[in-house]
């Protein structure tokens, strides 16, 4: 049973570039969550998606950030025109139903130069 | 904003029980308490969760006070591999969707 997979594990971007983070949920899981973790802080909820639908994006910054979970393929978190403040670890979690416990991936560490 | 308060750090001797406290004085009646841990900045790992009753599984026990304003995670026989940051989380109902609200966690160090 493969766990939640995220790639890349490390991503380096220069200011102004786009960052694209991928998350493949566990088999049979149709609910995906994205969190951001700044150094020495807890995780902060960003967005909750089901297949082809954004259910709750209340934690997403209003500009430059978007997320999708298409019918086929992984969930994508996209950050356009990255700035240094976007440097963080981004974790994806999945669950079979939205009230069940969430299983986390290993994270993508984004560094913006 | 976090709904939980935890001590920033704790030490525990190997083989002894580790008792990690958490305050969640503003918790609502239908909000669950979850515990996760994060080892070396890996993805958080689920430990246990509960609503009102005490819970036990192969990893830990969760003791929730009767008024539900606080809880304690107990690792009965801590090992060096239990060194991690432990997060006490309240799962909140926000306009019909449920989300985890993480606090800053307790950094547990198990000493040989």
XYZ file of N, CA and C in Angstrom:
675
model
N 0.837 -1.192 0.000
C 0.000 0.000 0.000
C 0.868 1.236 0.000
N 0.967 1.905 -1.148
C 1.766 3.106 -1.208
C 1.073 4.198 -0.425
N 1.867 5.011 0.246
C 1.308 6.132 0.977
C 1.076 7.302 0.050
N 0.834 8.465 0.652
C 0.669 9.687 -0.128
C 2.022 10.060 -0.722
N 2.016 10.344 -2.008
C 3.274 10.669 -2.676
C 3.265 12.128 -3.116
N 4.391 12.768 -2.894
C 4.535 14.157 -3.310
C 5.824 14.307 -4.118
N 5.755 15.084 -5.149
C 6.969 15.410 -5.894
C 6.856 16.780 -6.513
N 8.009 17.442 -6.650
C 9.307 16.964 -6.187
C 9.430 17.087 -4.669
N 10.422 16.484 -4.088
C 10.645 16.608 -2.652
C 11.305 17.941 -2.317
N 12.118 18.408 -3.226
C 12.764 19.706 -3.060
C 12.632 20.470 -4.368
N 12.333 21.750 -4.257
C 12.136 22.579 -5.447
C 12.770 23.936 -5.189
N 13.603 24.358 -6.105
C 14.239 25.664 -5.998
C 13.760 26.514 -7.160
N 13.294 27.693 -6.848
C 12.817 28.616 -7.876
C 13.396 30.001 -7.602
N 13.543 30.766 -8.667
C 13.939 32.173 -8.525
C 12.666 33.014 -8.451
N 12.800 34.153 -7.827
C 11.657 35.060 -7.713
C 11.034 35.309 -9.085
N 9.716 35.253 -9.140
C 9.012 35.498 -10.387
C 8.682 34.244 -11.181
N 9.332 33.119 -10.866
C 9.036 31.881 -11.578
C 7.780 31.221 -11.015
N 7.366 30.160 -11.668
C 6.203 29.397 -11.206
C 6.672 28.125 -10.507
N 5.966 27.763 -9.448
C 6.225 26.496 -8.763
C 4.994 25.619 -8.898
N 5.230 24.361 -9.247
C 4.131 23.413 -9.399
C 4.425 22.191 -8.528
N 3.574 21.947 -7.547
C 3.760 20.861 -6.600
C 2.680 19.801 -6.844
N 3.099 18.546 -6.834
C 2.172 17.453 -7.153
C 1.934 16.545 -5.949
N 0.732 16.029 -5.881
C 0.351 15.138 -4.781
C -0.509 14.014 -5.310
N -0.063 12.780 -5.104
C -0.875 11.610 -5.447
C -1.407 11.006 -4.155
N -2.725 11.032 -3.959
C -3.279 10.505 -2.708
C -3.134 8.993 -2.638
N -3.400 8.470 -1.458
C -3.404 7.024 -1.283
C -4.504 6.409 -2.135
N -4.309 5.162 -2.512
C -5.286 4.468 -3.339
C -6.629 4.429 -2.628
N -7.666 4.803 -3.340
C -9.005 4.789 -2.754
C -9.391 6.058 -2.042
N -8.459 7.002 -1.928
C -8.754 8.271 -1.259
C -9.165 9.308 -2.291
N -10.302 9.964 -2.028
C -10.779 10.965 -2.977
C -10.765 12.371 -2.395
N -10.224 12.513 -1.183
C -10.186 13.824 -0.525
C -8.729 14.216 -0.311
N -8.388 15.418 -0.740
C -7.006 15.904 -0.664
C -6.974 17.259 0.042
N -5.968 17.442 0.874
C -5.785 18.675 1.631
C -4.350 19.150 1.425
N -4.187 20.453 1.322
C -2.846 21.032 1.253
C -2.615 21.913 2.474
N -1.392 21.801 3.031
C -0.980 22.600 4.183
C 0.370 23.219 3.885
N 0.637 24.332 4.528
C 1.950 24.982 4.426
C 2.559 25.069 5.821
N 3.858 24.824 5.898
C 4.561 24.906 7.174
C 5.778 25.799 7.009
N 5.752 26.915 7.727
C 6.914 27.785 7.789
C 7.868 27.255 8.843
N 9.151 27.619 8.789
C 10.123 27.088 9.761
C 9.694 27.336 11.200
N 9.806 26.311 12.017
C 9.505 26.379 13.455
C 8.036 26.676 13.756
N 7.167 26.448 12.802
C 5.736 26.663 13.037
C 4.957 25.392 12.743
N 3.708 25.387 13.192
C 2.819 24.275 12.865
C 2.301 24.408 11.447
N 1.590 23.386 11.005
C 1.040 23.408 9.655
C -0.193 24.310 9.594
N -0.334 24.997 8.471
C -1.491 25.873 8.262
C -2.293 25.347 7.081
N -3.582 25.143 7.313
C -4.475 24.653 6.267
C -4.533 25.648 5.108
N -4.498 25.109 3.888
C -4.624 25.966 2.712
C -5.921 25.684 1.949
N -6.099 24.407 1.536
C -7.220 24.100 0.653
C -7.595 22.637 0.795
N -8.902 22.373 0.561
C -9.442 21.013 0.617
C -10.162 20.754 -0.701
N -9.803 19.654 -1.352
C -10.379 19.343 -2.651
C -10.903 17.911 -2.684
N -11.943 17.710 -3.438
C -12.349 16.387 -3.876
C -12.117 16.338 -5.379
N -12.326 15.166 -5.959
C -12.085 15.040 -7.397
C -12.859 16.122 -8.166
N -12.117 16.933 -8.898
C -12.647 17.983 -9.781
C -13.346 19.119 -9.040
N -13.323 19.135 -7.727
C -14.002 20.203 -6.982
C -13.120 20.772 -5.880
N -13.132 22.096 -5.752
C -12.529 22.757 -4.595
C -13.644 22.944 -3.571
N -13.461 22.352 -2.397
C -14.493 22.403 -1.372
C -14.275 23.577 -0.437
N -13.045 23.818 -0.058
C -12.741 24.876 0.898
C -11.355 25.417 0.585
N -11.275 26.658 0.171
C -9.973 27.270 -0.123
C -9.741 28.477 0.789
N -10.318 28.432 1.968
C -10.255 29.585 2.870
C -8.845 29.903 3.348
N -7.934 28.941 3.271
C -6.567 29.182 3.713
C -5.605 29.565 2.594
N -6.115 29.672 1.412
C -5.257 30.003 0.259
C -5.086 31.517 0.157
N -3.878 31.984 -0.080
C -3.709 33.403 -0.400
C -4.551 33.764 -1.626
N -5.045 34.982 -1.632
C -6.002 35.381 -2.679
C -5.377 35.445 -4.050
N -4.096 35.732 -4.109
C -3.439 35.886 -5.400
C -2.293 34.886 -5.542
N -2.013 34.512 -6.753
C -0.852 33.717 -7.171
C -0.975 32.220 -6.842
N -1.842 31.839 -5.932
C -1.959 30.433 -5.533
C -3.229 29.830 -6.136
N -3.098 28.605 -6.631
C -4.269 27.875 -7.114
C -4.043 26.390 -6.900
N -5.144 25.655 -6.857
C -5.059 24.206 -6.658
C -6.113 23.520 -7.494
N -5.795 22.302 -7.898
C -6.749 21.503 -8.650
C -6.550 20.032 -8.328
N -7.602 19.265 -8.543
C -7.561 17.814 -8.345
C -8.392 17.225 -9.472
N -7.753 17.003 -10.638
C -8.507 16.567 -11.810
C -9.018 15.138 -11.669
N -9.912 14.782 -12.563
C -10.492 13.446 -12.547
C -9.404 12.377 -12.680
N -8.439 12.634 -13.513
C -7.307 11.731 -13.679
C -6.031 12.461 -13.297
N -5.168 11.790 -12.561
C -3.885 12.383 -12.243
C -3.831 12.985 -10.857
N -2.664 13.511 -10.508
C -2.455 14.008 -9.149
C -3.112 15.361 -8.918
N -3.177 15.731 -7.644
C -3.567 17.093 -7.293
C -2.354 17.998 -7.509
N -2.609 19.209 -7.949
C -1.544 20.166 -8.237
C -1.782 21.429 -7.412
N -0.723 21.878 -6.721
C -0.728 23.196 -6.089
C 0.222 24.058 -6.913
N -0.300 25.151 -7.448
C 0.475 26.019 -8.318
C 0.672 27.382 -7.662
N 1.910 27.822 -7.671
C 2.240 29.151 -7.143
C 2.881 29.929 -8.274
N 2.228 30.991 -8.671
C 2.758 31.811 -9.755
C 3.579 32.964 -9.187
N 4.566 33.393 -9.958
C 5.395 34.550 -9.590
C 5.846 34.458 -8.138
N 6.574 33.396 -7.822
C 6.957 33.144 -6.427
C 7.790 34.289 -5.867
N 7.632 34.478 -4.552
C 8.422 35.452 -3.790
C 9.122 34.703 -2.664
N 10.091 35.383 -2.037
C 10.880 34.702 -1.002
C 10.002 34.209 0.149
N 8.933 34.928 0.428
C 8.045 34.528 1.512
C 7.284 33.238 1.249
N 7.336 32.747 0.006
C 6.675 31.471 -0.310
C 7.542 30.281 0.091
N 8.780 30.530 0.455
C 9.671 29.440 0.875
C 9.095 28.768 2.109
N 8.845 27.479 2.002
C 8.202 26.731 3.084
C 8.157 25.266 2.686
N 7.687 24.438 3.631
C 7.370 23.046 3.311
C 5.876 22.959 3.028
N 5.519 22.320 1.952
C 4.119 22.170 1.572
C 3.768 20.690 1.678
N 2.776 20.409 2.518
C 2.357 19.033 2.748
C 0.976 18.794 2.154
N 0.836 17.632 1.605
C -0.444 17.165 1.100
C -0.907 16.021 1.999
N -2.197 15.944 2.229
C -2.785 14.831 2.979
C -3.991 14.315 2.215
N -4.326 13.058 2.441
C -5.519 12.505 1.811
C -6.309 11.691 2.815
N -7.586 11.523 2.530
C -8.447 10.695 3.371
C -9.494 10.034 2.473
N -10.004 8.869 2.904
C -11.017 8.199 2.083
C -12.360 8.929 2.111
N -12.711 9.434 3.288
C -13.894 10.254 3.440
C -13.487 11.473 4.224
N -14.232 12.576 4.145
C -13.689 13.822 4.682
C -13.691 13.878 6.203
N -14.393 12.990 6.846
C -14.368 12.990 8.301
C -13.325 12.045 8.867
N -12.669 11.259 8.019
C -11.665 10.314 8.485
C -10.321 11.002 8.716
N -9.434 10.304 9.452
C -8.118 10.895 9.689
C -7.379 11.059 8.370
N -6.521 12.066 8.364
C -5.775 12.410 7.172
C -4.392 11.777 7.215
N -3.961 11.273 6.068
C -2.638 10.678 5.926
C -1.770 11.646 5.133
N -0.627 11.980 5.705
C 0.212 13.014 5.119
C 1.315 12.433 4.244
N 1.660 13.189 3.199
C 2.815 12.864 2.391
C 4.092 13.413 3.008
N 5.238 13.175 2.369
C 6.530 13.589 2.913
C 6.816 15.076 2.740
N 6.008 15.764 1.936
C 6.183 17.199 1.776
C 7.087 17.574 0.605
N 6.890 18.802 0.138
C 7.782 19.428 -0.851
C 8.359 20.675 -0.213
N 9.689 20.738 -0.187
C 10.350 21.910 0.374
C 10.696 22.869 -0.742
N 10.018 24.017 -0.723
C 10.201 25.030 -1.747
C 11.155 26.092 -1.223
N 12.171 26.367 -2.002
C 13.110 27.452 -1.686
C 13.071 28.452 -2.823
N 12.814 29.689 -2.478
C 12.784 30.756 -3.483
C 14.023 31.623 -3.297
N 14.816 31.694 -4.345
C 16.070 32.475 -4.262
C 15.839 33.934 -4.627
N -6.292 30.689 13.493
C -5.776 30.778 14.866
C -5.909 29.420 15.551
N -4.832 29.022 16.233
C -4.824 27.732 16.894
C -5.858 27.704 18.008
N -6.487 26.573 18.183
C -7.432 26.411 19.275
C -6.822 25.605 20.406
N -5.552 25.285 20.309
C -4.886 24.464 21.318
C -3.645 25.164 21.837
N -3.302 24.846 23.084
C -2.090 25.363 23.711
C -1.308 24.202 24.268
N -0.032 24.119 23.898
C 0.826 23.043 24.368
C 2.149 23.627 24.872
N 2.799 22.937 25.835
C 4.141 23.398 26.229
C 5.087 23.239 25.044
N 6.032 24.141 24.881
C 6.894 24.077 23.695
C 7.827 22.878 23.672
N 8.241 22.402 24.837
C 9.179 21.280 24.852
C 9.041 20.471 26.136
N 9.437 19.199 26.034
C 9.448 18.295 27.182
C 10.545 17.272 26.978
N 11.103 16.789 28.091
C 12.045 15.680 28.057
C 11.418 14.482 28.760
N 11.827 13.296 28.337
C 11.320 12.077 28.966
C 12.427 11.029 28.917
N 12.591 10.284 30.004
C 13.596 9.223 30.022
C 13.091 8.023 29.231
N 14.001 7.388 28.518
C 13.650 6.204 27.739
C 13.066 5.129 28.649
N 11.955 4.524 28.188
C 11.298 3.481 28.969
C 10.231 3.987 29.913
N 10.226 5.288 30.169
C 9.209 5.858 31.044
C 8.028 6.333 30.206
N 6.927 6.618 30.902
C 5.752 7.143 30.210
C 5.959 8.623 29.910
N 5.571 9.015 28.715
C 5.589 10.426 28.333
C 4.148 10.927 28.357
N 3.908 11.977 29.138
C 2.570 12.559 29.257
C 2.590 13.960 28.656
N 1.913 14.121 27.544
C 1.926 15.404 26.845
C 0.575 16.090 27.020
N 0.563 17.256 27.677
C -0.706 17.937 27.930
C -1.107 18.865 26.789
N -2.397 19.147 26.724
C -2.924 20.072 25.714
C -4.158 20.763 26.284
N -4.202 22.077 26.163
C -5.385 22.831 26.549
C -6.178 23.233 25.317
N -7.471 23.005 25.367
C -8.364 23.409 24.258
C -9.657 23.907 24.884
N -9.538 25.010 25.619
C -10.641 25.499 26.448
C -11.822 26.017 25.630
N -11.609 26.338 24.355
C -12.714 26.874 23.546
C -13.311 25.826 22.619
N -12.994 24.572 22.863
C -13.481 23.509 21.987
C -14.998 23.429 22.044
N -15.616 23.175 20.893
C -17.068 23.036 20.825
C -17.461 21.573 20.999
N -18.758 21.367 21.253
C -19.221 20.041 21.623
C -18.998 18.962 20.583
N -18.953 19.317 19.311
C -18.810 18.308 18.261
C -17.416 18.304 17.633
N -16.480 18.978 18.257
C -15.127 19.055 17.705
C -14.234 17.987 18.335
N -13.586 17.215 17.476
C -12.707 16.153 17.918
C -11.313 16.689 18.238
N -10.624 15.966 19.104
C -9.210 16.226 19.385
C -8.386 15.152 18.680
N -7.443 15.563 17.887
C -6.532 14.663 17.181
C -5.102 14.911 17.658
N -4.321 13.865 17.633
C -2.886 13.987 17.898
C -2.114 13.412 16.717
N -1.145 14.194 16.261
C -0.213 13.769 15.236
C 1.199 14.056 15.755
N 2.181 13.415 15.145
C 3.557 13.764 15.450
C 4.341 13.924 14.156
N 5.403 14.697 14.245
C 6.231 14.987 13.081
C 7.684 14.738 13.472
N 8.295 13.792 12.793
C 9.669 13.393 13.077
C 10.568 13.969 12.012
N 11.570 14.752 12.447
C 12.573 15.274 11.519
C 11.964 15.954 10.302
N 10.895 16.743 10.512
C 10.282 17.504 9.413
C 9.684 16.615 8.331
N 9.445 15.332 8.650
C 8.701 14.480 7.737
C 7.225 14.865 7.771
N 6.401 14.208 6.987
C 4.974 14.447 7.060
C 4.422 14.003 8.399
N 3.462 14.740 8.949
C 2.873 14.345 10.235
C 2.283 12.943 10.179
N 2.399 12.239 11.292
C 1.921 10.866 11.410
C 0.774 10.829 12.406
N -0.333 10.220 12.016
C -1.499 10.117 12.882
C -1.185 9.247 14.098
N -1.657 9.676 15.276
C -1.471 8.871 16.484
C -2.815 8.368 16.995
N -3.717 9.298 17.311
C -4.964 8.911 17.957
C -5.930 10.084 17.909
N -7.216 9.832 18.103
C -8.165 10.932 18.220
C -9.320 10.522 19.124
N -10.059 11.524 19.608
C -11.190 11.244 20.479
C -12.134 12.429 20.567
N -13.314 12.164 21.091
C -14.324 13.207 21.264
C -14.597 13.465 22.743
N -15.069 12.452 23.448
C -15.379 12.609 24.871
C -14.709 11.536 25.719
N -14.735 10.316 25.221
C -14.223 9.204 26.009
C -12.723 9.060 25.838
N -12.101 8.426 26.824
C -10.687 8.101 26.693
C -10.511 7.046 25.605
N -9.392 7.119 24.906
C -9.123 6.205 23.805
C -7.741 5.601 23.970
N -7.590 4.377 23.489
C -6.287 3.709 23.509
C -6.105 2.938 22.213
N -4.900 2.986 21.668
C -4.551 2.126 20.538
C -3.132 1.615 20.747
N -2.566 1.013 19.722
C -1.261 0.385 19.890
C -0.142 1.400 20.100
N -0.391 2.650 19.771
C 0.650 3.663 19.909
C 0.559 4.426 21.223
N -0.673 4.761 21.636
C -0.801 5.709 22.736
C -2.180 5.625 23.373
N -2.331 6.383 24.466
C -3.636 6.585 25.094
C -3.954 8.067 25.103
N -5.241 8.368 24.996
C -5.695 9.750 25.019
C -6.682 9.898 26.162
N -6.359 10.804 27.085
C -7.228 11.070 28.218
C -7.835 12.453 28.029
N -9.160 12.539 27.973
C -9.856 13.805 27.786
C -10.619 14.113 29.060
N -10.452 15.327 29.596
C -11.143 15.686 30.830
C -12.650 15.738 30.591
N -13.386 15.643 31.681
C -14.844 15.578 31.563
C -15.417 16.838 30.917
N -14.821 17.993 31.220
C -15.308 19.234 30.618
C -14.747 19.473 29.213
N -13.892 18.564 28.766
C -13.282 18.578 27.434
C -12.380 19.784 27.190
N -11.999 20.502 28.213
C -11.157 21.673 28.022
C -9.680 21.324 27.931
N -9.321 20.106 28.231
C -7.930 19.706 28.094
C -7.837 18.200 27.877
N -6.669 17.787 27.417
C -6.438 16.364 27.205
C -4.956 16.065 27.398
N -4.648 14.781 27.532
C -3.269 14.339 27.703
C -3.021 13.140 26.803
N -1.951 13.213 26.045
C -1.497 12.070 25.255
C -0.467 11.316 26.078
N -0.628 10.013 26.179
C 0.306 9.209 26.964
C 0.983 8.191 26.054
N 2.300 8.272 25.983
C 3.104 7.222 25.352
C 3.607 6.345 26.484
N 3.120 5.115 26.608
C 3.362 4.353 27.846
C 4.820 3.998 28.115
N 5.587 3.708 27.085
C 6.996 3.348 27.257
C 7.795 4.037 26.150
N 8.195 5.260 26.416
C 8.842 6.048 25.370
C 10.175 5.436 24.939
N 10.428 5.482 23.632
C 11.713 5.048 23.085
C 12.371 6.235 22.379
N 13.631 6.068 22.024
C 14.354 7.158 21.351
C 13.660 7.544 20.044
N 13.008 6.580 19.397
C 12.330 6.858 18.138
C 11.064 7.686 18.317
N 10.639 7.890 19.547
C 9.476 8.738 19.810
C 9.842 10.213 19.881
N 11.123 10.540 19.782
C 11.540 11.941 19.750
C 10.948 12.604 18.509
N 10.150 13.644 18.726
C 9.397 14.258 17.627
C 8.696 15.501 18.158
N 8.066 16.242 17.245
C 7.150 17.307 17.634
C 5.734 16.726 17.613
N 5.026 16.879 18.725
C 3.682 16.319 18.875
C 2.655 17.440 18.798
N 1.712 17.281 17.886
C 0.694 18.301 17.677
C -0.658 17.825 18.212
N -1.234 18.656 19.034
C -2.610 18.472 19.485
C -3.472 19.345 18.571
N -4.456 18.759 17.950
C -5.207 19.427 16.893
C -6.696 19.327 17.205
N -7.402 20.415 16.964
C -8.854 20.369 17.030
C -9.385 20.370 15.608
N -10.255 19.410 15.324
C -10.897 19.377 14.012
C -12.167 20.210 14.108
N -12.168 21.342 13.410
C -13.268 22.292 13.534
C -14.215 22.176 12.341
N -15.467 22.478 12.620
C -16.492 22.539 11.589
C -16.608 23.998 11.164
N -16.148 24.294 9.969
C -16.154 25.662 9.471
C -17.112 25.734 8.291
N -18.328 26.130 8.575
C -19.347 26.276 7.530
C -19.538 25.001 6.734
N -19.554 23.893 7.429
C -19.870 22.629 6.784
C -18.679 21.856 6.283
N -17.487 22.414 6.344
C -16.298 21.627 6.006
C -15.433 21.509 7.255
N -14.758 20.393 7.352
C -13.955 20.128 8.534
C -12.483 20.314 8.210
N -11.753 20.972 9.084
C -10.328 21.154 8.835
C -9.557 21.023 10.137
N -8.296 20.652 10.005
C -7.417 20.568 11.154
C -6.825 21.945 11.442
N -6.856 22.344 12.698
C -6.190 23.561 13.129
C -5.006 23.153 13.996
N -3.803 23.274 13.438
C -2.590 22.896 14.154
C -2.162 24.009 15.086
N -1.629 23.649 16.248
C -0.925 24.590 17.105
C 0.561 24.522 16.794
N 1.368 24.991 17.733
C 2.810 25.001 17.510
C 3.479 23.723 18.009
N 2.743 22.876 18.737
C 3.262 21.568 19.103
C 4.195 21.561 20.295
N 4.462 20.357 20.794
C 5.437 20.116 21.863
C 6.586 19.304 21.292
N 7.778 19.809 21.458
C 8.960 19.070 21.003
C 9.378 18.119 22.116
N 9.112 16.825 21.932
C 9.453 15.812 22.926
C 10.818 15.234 22.606
N 11.669 15.243 23.617
C 12.987 14.641 23.468
C 13.068 13.470 24.437
N 13.281 12.274 23.910
C 13.429 11.086 24.746
C 14.914 10.867 24.971
N 15.286 10.784 26.238
C 16.691 10.719 26.621
C 17.084 9.294 26.984
N 18.251 8.889 26.511
C 18.755 7.532 26.814
C 19.174 7.422 28.275
